[in-house]
Amino acid sequence: MAIRVHHLNCISTCPLGGRLMDGRSRTVLERGHLACHCLLVETPDCLVLVDTGFGLLDVADPKTRLSRFFLTLLRPEFREQMTAVRQVERLGFNAADVRHILLSHLDFDHAGGLDDFPRATVHMLAREREHALQQRSWLDRQRFRPQQWSSQPRWRTYEPDSGGRWHGFEGVRSPDGLPPEILLVPLPGHTHGHAGIAIDAGERWKFLAADAYFHIGEMEATPGCPPGLRFYQWMMELDRDARLHNQDRLRALCRDARDIDVFCSHDIAEFELLSGRSARLPGEGFMDH
């Protein structure tokens, strides 16, 4: 059986600034709309989840799980049916079928659903785990939420110098226990251990670049990004030079590799193009083969 891929939006965020943040809203006075683009991958042996978005416990009690700062700034659109675990079930699977989770990074809007898959091994870059656990700065403590990390005993980490090359990216490897068609690709900058995930889905590769960029316009030959979203990226970056360098490399990949779909975690247009449905609807049926 070939690898098959679902595109899941695991709870949108609605940031202050409207059009300044998403480039789509009517005004700057309303809330914007950003996706939380995750992937459900069906392999011959098991299901693999790529990022988890917000989880059931985030929906049930956000004030104990998430920071007041980000709850106010982003106002997530908490709907239980949009959590990864409920979308997995909607697609006819059981949460126990998800044996592996590949995590791009440990920000609260990517790791919130880890608790919902208690049998899954969680794969990430070693530097991401190390930095998140240190909780060095005020912003680190707002973005990295240990309340979401009951899965820590099942975390498996990788050093970036232990892998090979993929389309010019170094330190790339297939995580333990997963087929070679699924790759963890270091993309530091947004966080120190930030990674993208590349999946060979047959005729085309799917490459979730996560938060290496935030808006589809940033991959154009002449890059563009709504000003509020550009400021948000600056606020959240931990290594500016690395982030901008990786954006340059991703633009080159978009230009030169015609068999790779490159997309980020938060752009609504990218999500709706690849999923074939509104970002406000849960997953239903396989779109990719």
PDB file of C-alpha atoms in Angstrom:
ATOM      1  CA  MET A   1       0.000   0.000   0.000  1.00  0.00           C
ATOM      2  CA  ALA A   2       1.311   3.440  -0.920  1.00  0.00           C
ATOM      3  CA  ILE A   3       1.625   6.162   1.695  1.00  0.00           C
ATOM      4  CA  ARG A   4      -1.493   8.340   1.864  1.00  0.00           C
ATOM      5  CA  VAL A   5      -1.793  11.782   3.425  1.00  0.00           C
ATOM      6  CA  HIS A   6      -4.594  13.741   5.094  1.00  0.00           C
ATOM      7  CA  HIS A   7      -4.405  17.486   5.613  1.00  0.00           C
ATOM      8  CA  LEU A   8      -5.944  18.441   8.986  1.00  0.00           C
ATOM      9  CA  ASN A   9      -6.508  21.892  10.448  1.00  0.00           C
ATOM     10  CA  CYS A  10      -6.243  21.217  14.171  1.00  0.00           C
ATOM     11  CA  ILE A  11      -7.947  24.363  15.517  1.00  0.00           C
ATOM     12  CA  SER A  12      -7.532  27.754  13.903  1.00  0.00           C
ATOM     13  CA  THR A  13      -6.213  30.797  15.710  1.00  0.00           C
ATOM     14  CA  CYS A  14      -7.862  34.199  15.347  1.00  0.00           C
ATOM     15  CA  PRO A  15      -5.201  36.854  15.965  1.00  0.00           C
ATOM     16  CA  LEU A  16      -5.712  40.508  16.704  1.00  0.00           C
ATOM     17  CA  GLY A  17      -5.072  42.691  13.666  1.00  0.00           C
ATOM     18  CA  GLY A  18      -7.286  40.982  11.094  1.00  0.00           C
ATOM     19  CA  ARG A  19      -5.993  41.787   7.619  1.00  0.00           C
ATOM     20  CA  LEU A  20      -2.590  42.805   9.025  1.00  0.00           C
ATOM     21  CA  MET A  21      -2.147  39.193  10.148  1.00  0.00           C
ATOM     22  CA  ASP A  22      -3.712  37.032   7.453  1.00  0.00           C
ATOM     23  CA  GLY A  23      -3.960  39.309   4.397  1.00  0.00           C
ATOM     24  CA  ARG A  24      -7.507  38.012   3.846  1.00  0.00           C
ATOM     25  CA  SER A  25      -9.782  39.533   6.488  1.00  0.00           C
ATOM     26  CA  ARG A  26     -11.879  42.538   5.462  1.00  0.00           C
ATOM     27  CA  THR A  27     -10.454  44.981   8.013  1.00  0.00           C
ATOM     28  CA  VAL A  28      -7.764  45.332  10.671  1.00  0.00           C
ATOM     29  CA  LEU A  29     -10.453  45.657  13.362  1.00  0.00           C
ATOM     30  CA  GLU A  30     -11.744  42.090  13.155  1.00  0.00           C
ATOM     31  CA  ARG A  31      -9.899  38.958  14.191  1.00  0.00           C
ATOM     32  CA  GLY A  32      -7.773  37.221  11.578  1.00  0.00           C
ATOM     33  CA  HIS A  33      -7.799  33.532  10.662  1.00  0.00           C
ATOM     34  CA  LEU A  34      -4.710  31.320  10.679  1.00  0.00           C
ATOM     35  CA  ALA A  35      -4.643  27.555  10.226  1.00  0.00           C
ATOM     36  CA  CYS A  36      -2.869  24.946  12.327  1.00  0.00           C
ATOM     37  CA  HIS A  37      -1.904  22.635   9.472  1.00  0.00           C
ATOM     38  CA  CYS A  38      -1.134  19.065  10.567  1.00  0.00           C
ATOM     39  CA  LEU A  39      -0.842  15.842   8.570  1.00  0.00           C
ATOM     40  CA  LEU A  40      -2.166  12.357   9.144  1.00  0.00           C
ATOM     41  CA  VAL A  41      -0.070   9.827   7.224  1.00  0.00           C
ATOM     42  CA  GLU A  42      -1.206   6.275   6.547  1.00  0.00           C
ATOM     43  CA  THR A  43       1.726   3.891   6.095  1.00  0.00           C
ATOM     44  CA  PRO A  44       1.533   0.114   5.494  1.00  0.00           C
ATOM     45  CA  ASP A  45       2.116  -0.492   9.233  1.00  0.00           C
ATOM     46  CA  CYS A  46       0.497   2.335  11.193  1.00  0.00           C
ATOM     47  CA  LEU A  47      -0.682   5.917  11.282  1.00  0.00           C
ATOM     48  CA  VAL A  48       1.773   8.792  11.700  1.00  0.00           C
ATOM     49  CA  LEU A  49       0.719  12.253  12.854  1.00  0.00           C
ATOM     50  CA  VAL A  50       2.770  15.285  11.870  1.00  0.00           C
ATOM     51  CA  ASP A  51       2.262  17.949  14.553  1.00  0.00           C
ATOM     52  CA  THR A  52      -0.841  17.842  16.744  1.00  0.00           C
ATOM     53  CA  GLY A  53      -2.259  21.350  16.978  1.00  0.00           C
ATOM     54  CA  PHE A  54      -4.350  21.992  20.076  1.00  0.00           C
ATOM     55  CA  GLY A  55      -5.667  19.008  22.021  1.00  0.00           C
ATOM     56  CA  LEU A  56      -8.719  17.960  24.019  1.00  0.00           C
ATOM     57  CA  LEU A  57      -7.339  19.289  27.296  1.00  0.00           C
ATOM     58  CA  ASP A  58      -6.577  22.649  25.679  1.00  0.00           C
ATOM     59  CA  VAL A  59     -10.202  22.845  24.561  1.00  0.00           C
ATOM     60  CA  ALA A  60     -11.559  21.767  27.951  1.00  0.00           C
ATOM     61  CA  ASP A  61      -9.435  24.060  30.136  1.00  0.00           C
ATOM     62  CA  PRO A  62      -7.316  26.473  28.090  1.00  0.00           C
ATOM     63  CA  LYS A  63      -6.487  28.790  31.002  1.00  0.00           C
ATOM     64  CA  THR A  64      -4.512  26.101  32.840  1.00  0.00           C
ATOM     65  CA  ARG A  65      -2.748  24.862  29.719  1.00  0.00           C
ATOM     66  CA  LEU A  66      -1.954  27.997  27.730  1.00  0.00           C
ATOM     67  CA  SER A  67      -0.579  31.411  28.577  1.00  0.00           C
ATOM     68  CA  ARG A  68      -2.903  34.370  29.084  1.00  0.00           C
ATOM     69  CA  PHE A  69      -0.737  36.344  26.662  1.00  0.00           C
ATOM     70  CA  PHE A  70      -1.262  34.005  23.710  1.00  0.00           C
ATOM     71  CA  LEU A  71      -4.896  33.293  24.566  1.00  0.00           C
ATOM     72  CA  THR A  72      -5.577  37.035  24.320  1.00  0.00           C
ATOM     73  CA  LEU A  73      -3.425  37.635  21.241  1.00  0.00           C
ATOM     74  CA  LEU A  74      -4.542  34.624  19.197  1.00  0.00           C
ATOM     75  CA  ARG A  75      -7.931  33.581  20.651  1.00  0.00           C
ATOM     76  CA  PRO A  76      -7.918  29.985  19.324  1.00  0.00           C
ATOM     77  CA  GLU A  77     -11.210  28.796  17.865  1.00  0.00           C
ATOM     78  CA  PHE A  78     -11.639  25.936  20.352  1.00  0.00           C
ATOM     79  CA  ARG A  79     -13.840  23.216  18.845  1.00  0.00           C
ATOM     80  CA  GLU A  80     -13.439  19.630  20.003  1.00  0.00           C
ATOM     81  CA  GLN A  81     -14.305  18.244  16.575  1.00  0.00           C
ATOM     82  CA  MET A  82     -11.233  20.029  15.141  1.00  0.00           C
ATOM     83  CA  THR A  83      -8.711  18.377  17.476  1.00  0.00           C
ATOM     84  CA  ALA A  84      -6.450  15.844  15.800  1.00  0.00           C
ATOM     85  CA  VAL A  85      -7.801  12.923  17.817  1.00  0.00           C
ATOM     86  CA  ARG A  86     -11.425  13.664  16.894  1.00  0.00           C
ATOM     87  CA  GLN A  87     -10.510  14.050  13.226  1.00  0.00           C
ATOM     88  CA  VAL A  88      -8.609  10.739  13.320  1.00  0.00           C
ATOM     89  CA  GLU A  89     -11.734   9.100  14.735  1.00  0.00           C
ATOM     90  CA  ARG A  90     -13.946  10.817  12.162  1.00  0.00           C
ATOM     91  CA  LEU A  91     -11.811   9.256   9.456  1.00  0.00           C
ATOM     92  CA  GLY A  92     -12.564   5.794  10.836  1.00  0.00           C
ATOM     93  CA  PHE A  93      -9.429   5.160  12.892  1.00  0.00           C
ATOM     94  CA  ASN A  94      -8.686   4.798  16.580  1.00  0.00           C
ATOM     95  CA  ALA A  95      -6.269   7.015  18.508  1.00  0.00           C
ATOM     96  CA  ALA A  96      -4.254   3.866  19.262  1.00  0.00           C
ATOM     97  CA  ASP A  97      -3.624   3.489  15.515  1.00  0.00           C
ATOM     98  CA  VAL A  98      -1.347   6.561  15.730  1.00  0.00           C
ATOM     99  CA  ARG A  99       1.969   4.968  16.694  1.00  0.00           C
ATOM    100  CA  HIS A 100       4.292   7.851  15.830  1.00  0.00           C
ATOM    101  CA  ILE A 101       4.115  11.652  16.023  1.00  0.00           C
ATOM    102  CA  LEU A 102       6.656  13.839  14.228  1.00  0.00           C
ATOM    103  CA  LEU A 103       6.875  17.223  15.902  1.00  0.00           C
ATOM    104  CA  SER A 104       8.191  20.244  14.046  1.00  0.00           C
ATOM    105  CA  HIS A 105       8.703  22.066  17.356  1.00  0.00           C
ATOM    106  CA  LEU A 106       7.255  22.359  20.835  1.00  0.00           C
ATOM    107  CA  ASP A 107       5.258  25.583  20.571  1.00  0.00           C
ATOM    108  CA  PHE A 108       1.872  25.345  22.310  1.00  0.00           C
ATOM    109  CA  ASP A 109      -0.113  25.356  19.055  1.00  0.00           C
ATOM    110  CA  HIS A 110       1.828  22.399  17.652  1.00  0.00           C
ATOM    111  CA  ALA A 111       2.225  20.180  20.742  1.00  0.00           C
ATOM    112  CA  GLY A 112      -1.152  20.577  22.462  1.00  0.00           C
ATOM    113  CA  GLY A 113      -2.540  17.270  21.195  1.00  0.00           C
ATOM    114  CA  LEU A 114       0.354  15.071  22.323  1.00  0.00           C
ATOM    115  CA  ASP A 115      -1.606  13.959  25.404  1.00  0.00           C
ATOM    116  CA  ASP A 116      -4.394  12.572  23.199  1.00  0.00           C
ATOM    117  CA  PHE A 117      -2.189   9.800  21.735  1.00  0.00           C
ATOM    118  CA  PRO A 118      -0.771   7.958  24.764  1.00  0.00           C
ATOM    119  CA  ARG A 119       0.690   5.061  22.746  1.00  0.00           C
ATOM    120  CA  ALA A 120       2.599   7.153  20.226  1.00  0.00           C
ATOM    121  CA  THR A 121       6.355   7.683  20.139  1.00  0.00           C
ATOM    122  CA  VAL A 122       7.106  11.392  19.675  1.00  0.00           C
ATOM    123  CA  HIS A 123      10.025  12.303  17.393  1.00  0.00           C
ATOM    124  CA  MET A 124      11.784  15.693  17.368  1.00  0.00           C
ATOM    125  CA  LEU A 125      15.224  17.251  17.102  1.00  0.00           C
ATOM    126  CA  ALA A 126      17.313  17.050  20.278  1.00  0.00           C
ATOM    127  CA  ARG A 127      17.954  20.785  20.405  1.00  0.00           C
ATOM    128  CA  GLU A 128      14.225  21.500  20.483  1.00  0.00           C
ATOM    129  CA  ARG A 129      13.759  19.396  23.591  1.00  0.00           C
ATOM    130  CA  GLU A 130      16.843  20.820  25.280  1.00  0.00           C
ATOM    131  CA  HIS A 131      15.936  24.471  24.743  1.00  0.00           C
ATOM    132  CA  ALA A 132      12.226  24.096  25.555  1.00  0.00           C
ATOM    133  CA  LEU A 133      12.959  22.380  28.868  1.00  0.00           C
ATOM    134  CA  GLN A 134      15.280  25.195  29.970  1.00  0.00           C
ATOM    135  CA  GLN A 135      12.446  27.779  30.025  1.00  0.00           C
ATOM    136  CA  ARG A 136      15.049  30.557  29.882  1.00  0.00           C
ATOM    137  CA  SER A 137      13.041  33.653  28.976  1.00  0.00           C
ATOM    138  CA  TRP A 138       9.576  35.044  29.607  1.00  0.00           C
ATOM    139  CA  LEU A 139       8.628  34.283  25.999  1.00  0.00           C
ATOM    140  CA  ASP A 140       9.936  30.722  26.295  1.00  0.00           C
ATOM    141  CA  ARG A 141       7.652  30.205  29.271  1.00  0.00           C
ATOM    142  CA  GLN A 142       4.658  31.483  27.299  1.00  0.00           C
ATOM    143  CA  ARG A 143       5.288  29.410  24.184  1.00  0.00           C
ATOM    144  CA  PHE A 144       6.694  26.150  25.620  1.00  0.00           C
ATOM    145  CA  ARG A 145       4.059  24.709  27.952  1.00  0.00           C
ATOM    146  CA  PRO A 146       5.131  21.738  30.107  1.00  0.00           C
ATOM    147  CA  GLN A 147       1.447  21.293  30.970  1.00  0.00           C
ATOM    148  CA  GLN A 148       1.114  19.743  27.501  1.00  0.00           C
ATOM    149  CA  TRP A 149       4.005  17.300  27.891  1.00  0.00           C
ATOM    150  CA  SER A 150       2.791  14.191  29.721  1.00  0.00           C
ATOM    151  CA  SER A 151       4.274  12.340  26.739  1.00  0.00           C
ATOM    152  CA  GLN A 152       7.889  13.141  27.741  1.00  0.00           C
ATOM    153  CA  PRO A 153       8.809   9.504  28.570  1.00  0.00           C
ATOM    154  CA  ARG A 154       7.972   8.647  24.942  1.00  0.00           C
ATOM    155  CA  TRP A 155      10.029  11.402  23.320  1.00  0.00           C
ATOM    156  CA  ARG A 156      12.796  10.293  20.956  1.00  0.00           C
ATOM    157  CA  THR A 157      15.269  12.937  19.850  1.00  0.00           C
ATOM    158  CA  TYR A 158      17.836  13.247  17.061  1.00  0.00           C
ATOM    159  CA  GLU A 159      21.040  15.205  16.640  1.00  0.00           C
ATOM    160  CA  PRO A 160      21.099  17.251  13.413  1.00  0.00           C
ATOM    161  CA  ASP A 161      24.592  16.008  12.480  1.00  0.00           C
ATOM    162  CA  SER A 162      23.416  12.381  12.415  1.00  0.00           C
ATOM    163  CA  GLY A 163      21.555  12.543   9.109  1.00  0.00           C
ATOM    164  CA  GLY A 164      22.136  12.911   5.391  1.00  0.00           C
ATOM    165  CA  ARG A 165      21.102  15.347   2.645  1.00  0.00           C
ATOM    166  CA  TRP A 166      17.799  15.979   0.870  1.00  0.00           C
ATOM    167  CA  HIS A 167      17.541  18.640  -1.852  1.00  0.00           C
ATOM    168  CA  GLY A 168      20.438  20.551  -0.286  1.00  0.00           C
ATOM    169  CA  PHE A 169      19.139  20.365   3.299  1.00  0.00           C
ATOM    170  CA  GLU A 170      21.542  18.684   5.728  1.00  0.00           C
ATOM    171  CA  GLY A 171      21.030  16.587   8.842  1.00  0.00           C
ATOM    172  CA  VAL A 172      17.966  14.936   7.303  1.00  0.00           C
ATOM    173  CA  ARG A 173      16.937  11.509   8.538  1.00  0.00           C
ATOM    174  CA  SER A 174      14.060   9.087   8.683  1.00  0.00           C
ATOM    175  CA  PRO A 175      13.026   8.729  12.345  1.00  0.00           C
ATOM    176  CA  ASP A 176      13.442   5.340  13.995  1.00  0.00           C
ATOM    177  CA  GLY A 177      10.665   2.882  13.208  1.00  0.00           C
ATOM    178  CA  LEU A 178       9.349   4.836  10.226  1.00  0.00           C
ATOM    179  CA  PRO A 179       9.675   4.116   6.500  1.00  0.00           C
ATOM    180  CA  PRO A 180      12.361   5.969   4.505  1.00  0.00           C
ATOM    181  CA  GLU A 181       9.652   7.942   2.708  1.00  0.00           C
ATOM    182  CA  ILE A 182       9.167  10.092   5.852  1.00  0.00           C
ATOM    183  CA  LEU A 183      11.960  12.555   6.691  1.00  0.00           C
ATOM    184  CA  LEU A 184      12.748  14.977   9.517  1.00  0.00           C
ATOM    185  CA  VAL A 185      14.419  18.058   7.990  1.00  0.00           C
ATOM    186  CA  PRO A 186      16.206  20.571  10.284  1.00  0.00           C
ATOM    187  CA  LEU A 187      14.960  24.137   9.677  1.00  0.00           C
ATOM    188  CA  PRO A 188      16.201  26.140  12.687  1.00  0.00           C
ATOM    189  CA  GLY A 189      15.341  29.767  13.217  1.00  0.00           C
ATOM    190  CA  HIS A 190      11.787  30.028  14.509  1.00  0.00           C
ATOM    191  CA  THR A 191      13.036  27.842  17.363  1.00  0.00           C
ATOM    192  CA  HIS A 192      16.494  26.355  17.783  1.00  0.00           C
ATOM    193  CA  GLY A 193      15.328  22.811  17.069  1.00  0.00           C
ATOM    194  CA  HIS A 194      12.649  23.634  14.523  1.00  0.00           C
ATOM    195  CA  ALA A 195      12.192  21.063  11.730  1.00  0.00           C
ATOM    196  CA  GLY A 196      10.143  20.430   8.633  1.00  0.00           C
ATOM    197  CA  ILE A 197       8.718  17.047   7.671  1.00  0.00           C
ATOM    198  CA  ALA A 198       8.953  15.697   4.108  1.00  0.00           C
ATOM    199  CA  ILE A 199       6.814  12.781   2.914  1.00  0.00           C
ATOM    200  CA  ASP A 200       7.166  10.905  -0.359  1.00  0.00           C
ATOM    201  CA  ALA A 201       3.503  10.381  -1.267  1.00  0.00           C
ATOM    202  CA  GLY A 202       4.214   8.758  -4.639  1.00  0.00           C
ATOM    203  CA  GLU A 203       3.879  11.167  -7.530  1.00  0.00           C
ATOM    204  CA  ARG A 204       4.665  14.161  -5.306  1.00  0.00           C
ATOM    205  CA  TRP A 205       6.473  14.970  -2.090  1.00  0.00           C
ATOM    206  CA  LYS A 206       4.611  16.794   0.680  1.00  0.00           C
ATOM    207  CA  PHE A 207       6.898  19.101   2.669  1.00  0.00           C
ATOM    208  CA  LEU A 208       5.430  20.743   5.768  1.00  0.00           C
ATOM    209  CA  ALA A 209       7.880  23.553   6.530  1.00  0.00           C
ATOM    210  CA  ALA A 210       5.903  24.337   9.707  1.00  0.00           C
ATOM    211  CA  ASP A 211       6.799  27.811  11.032  1.00  0.00           C
ATOM    212  CA  ALA A 212       9.851  28.358   8.830  1.00  0.00           C
ATOM    213  CA  TYR A 213       7.516  30.839   7.125  1.00  0.00           C
ATOM    214  CA  PHE A 214       3.921  31.921   7.790  1.00  0.00           C
ATOM    215  CA  HIS A 215       2.437  33.270   4.557  1.00  0.00           C
ATOM    216  CA  ILE A 216       2.252  31.913   1.017  1.00  0.00           C
ATOM    217  CA  GLY A 217       3.607  35.201  -0.340  1.00  0.00           C
ATOM    218  CA  GLU A 218       6.942  34.559   1.354  1.00  0.00           C
ATOM    219  CA  MET A 219       7.653  31.807  -1.168  1.00  0.00           C
ATOM    220  CA  GLU A 220       7.245  34.100  -4.174  1.00  0.00           C
ATOM    221  CA  ALA A 221      10.267  35.304  -6.171  1.00  0.00           C
ATOM    222  CA  THR A 222       9.603  38.733  -4.661  1.00  0.00           C
ATOM    223  CA  PRO A 223       8.606  37.768  -1.107  1.00  0.00           C
ATOM    224  CA  GLY A 224       5.690  39.440   0.630  1.00  0.00           C
ATOM    225  CA  CYS A 225       3.980  39.053   3.990  1.00  0.00           C
ATOM    226  CA  PRO A 226       1.252  41.003   5.822  1.00  0.00           C
ATOM    227  CA  PRO A 227       2.989  43.443   8.199  1.00  0.00           C
ATOM    228  CA  GLY A 228       1.397  42.145  11.387  1.00  0.00           C
ATOM    229  CA  LEU A 229       2.386  38.593  10.553  1.00  0.00           C
ATOM    230  CA  ARG A 230       5.903  39.742   9.686  1.00  0.00           C
ATOM    231  CA  PHE A 231       6.144  41.352  13.140  1.00  0.00           C
ATOM    232  CA  TYR A 232       4.814  38.186  14.788  1.00  0.00           C
ATOM    233  CA  GLN A 233       7.498  36.099  13.096  1.00  0.00           C
ATOM    234  CA  TRP A 234      10.154  38.554  14.271  1.00  0.00           C
ATOM    235  CA  MET A 235       8.776  38.396  17.824  1.00  0.00           C
ATOM    236  CA  MET A 236       8.831  34.590  17.880  1.00  0.00           C
ATOM    237  CA  GLU A 237      12.156  33.915  16.135  1.00  0.00           C
ATOM    238  CA  LEU A 238      15.081  32.590  18.184  1.00  0.00           C
ATOM    239  CA  ASP A 239      17.717  32.804  15.420  1.00  0.00           C
ATOM    240  CA  ARG A 240      16.955  35.447  12.792  1.00  0.00           C
ATOM    241  CA  ASP A 241      19.862  34.675  10.472  1.00  0.00           C
ATOM    242  CA  ALA A 242      18.996  30.977  10.389  1.00  0.00           C
ATOM    243  CA  ARG A 243      15.296  31.679   9.812  1.00  0.00           C
ATOM    244  CA  LEU A 244      15.899  34.021   6.880  1.00  0.00           C
ATOM    245  CA  HIS A 245      18.520  31.677   5.403  1.00  0.00           C
ATOM    246  CA  ASN A 246      16.065  28.790   5.503  1.00  0.00           C
ATOM    247  CA  GLN A 247      13.381  30.909   3.873  1.00  0.00           C
ATOM    248  CA  ASP A 248      15.806  31.578   1.015  1.00  0.00           C
ATOM    249  CA  ARG A 249      16.431  27.842   0.669  1.00  0.00           C
ATOM    250  CA  LEU A 250      12.709  27.067   0.711  1.00  0.00           C
ATOM    251  CA  ARG A 251      12.074  29.652  -2.019  1.00  0.00           C
ATOM    252  CA  ALA A 252      14.737  27.987  -4.124  1.00  0.00           C
ATOM    253  CA  LEU A 253      13.120  24.608  -3.501  1.00  0.00           C
ATOM    254  CA  CYS A 254       9.723  25.959  -4.585  1.00  0.00           C
ATOM    255  CA  ARG A 255      11.318  27.362  -7.733  1.00  0.00           C
ATOM    256  CA  ASP A 256      13.421  24.362  -8.724  1.00  0.00           C
ATOM    257  CA  ALA A 257      11.628  21.221  -7.484  1.00  0.00           C
ATOM    258  CA  ARG A 258       8.417  20.757  -9.443  1.00  0.00           C
ATOM    259  CA  ASP A 259       7.460  17.506  -7.689  1.00  0.00           C
ATOM    260  CA  ILE A 260       7.368  18.928  -4.143  1.00  0.00           C
ATOM    261  CA  ASP A 261       4.431  20.686  -2.473  1.00  0.00           C
ATOM    262  CA  VAL A 262       5.957  23.084   0.063  1.00  0.00           C
ATOM    263  CA  PHE A 263       3.584  24.538   2.654  1.00  0.00           C
ATOM    264  CA  CYS A 264       3.675  26.047   6.124  1.00  0.00           C
ATOM    265  CA  SER A 265       1.562  25.516   9.233  1.00  0.00           C
ATOM    266  CA  HIS A 266      -0.546  28.658   9.340  1.00  0.00           C
ATOM    267  CA  ASP A 267      -1.484  29.917   5.871  1.00  0.00           C
ATOM    268  CA  ILE A 268      -5.184  29.391   5.171  1.00  0.00           C
ATOM    269  CA  ALA A 269      -4.823  29.557   1.382  1.00  0.00           C
ATOM    270  CA  GLU A 270      -2.214  26.787   1.341  1.00  0.00           C
ATOM    271  CA  PHE A 271      -4.310  24.591   3.603  1.00  0.00           C
ATOM    272  CA  GLU A 272      -7.487  24.985   1.579  1.00  0.00           C
ATOM    273  CA  LEU A 273      -5.672  24.428  -1.720  1.00  0.00           C
ATOM    274  CA  LEU A 274      -4.089  21.169  -0.548  1.00  0.00           C
ATOM    275  CA  SER A 275      -7.034  19.826   1.457  1.00  0.00           C
ATOM    276  CA  GLY A 276      -9.744  20.810  -1.001  1.00  0.00           C
ATOM    277  CA  ARG A 277     -12.047  22.092   1.763  1.00  0.00           C
ATOM    278  CA  SER A 278     -12.627  25.007   4.102  1.00  0.00           C
ATOM    279  CA  ALA A 279     -10.193  25.288   6.991  1.00  0.00           C
ATOM    280  CA  ARG A 280     -13.209  25.416   9.298  1.00  0.00           C
ATOM    281  CA  LEU A 281     -14.238  21.839   8.435  1.00  0.00           C
ATOM    282  CA  PRO A 282     -12.756  18.620   9.866  1.00  0.00           C
ATOM    283  CA  GLY A 283     -11.073  16.062   7.637  1.00  0.00           C
ATOM    284  CA  GLU A 284     -13.182  13.711   5.561  1.00  0.00           C
ATOM    285  CA  GLY A 285     -11.840  11.222   3.030  1.00  0.00           C
ATOM    286  CA  PHE A 286      -8.378  10.942   1.522  1.00  0.00           C
ATOM    287  CA  MET A 287      -7.452  13.790  -0.797  1.00  0.00           C
ATOM    288  CA  ASP A 288      -3.903  12.656  -1.670  1.00  0.00           C
ATOM    289  CA  HIS A 289      -2.660   9.345  -3.059  1.00  0.00           C
TER     290      HIS A 289
END
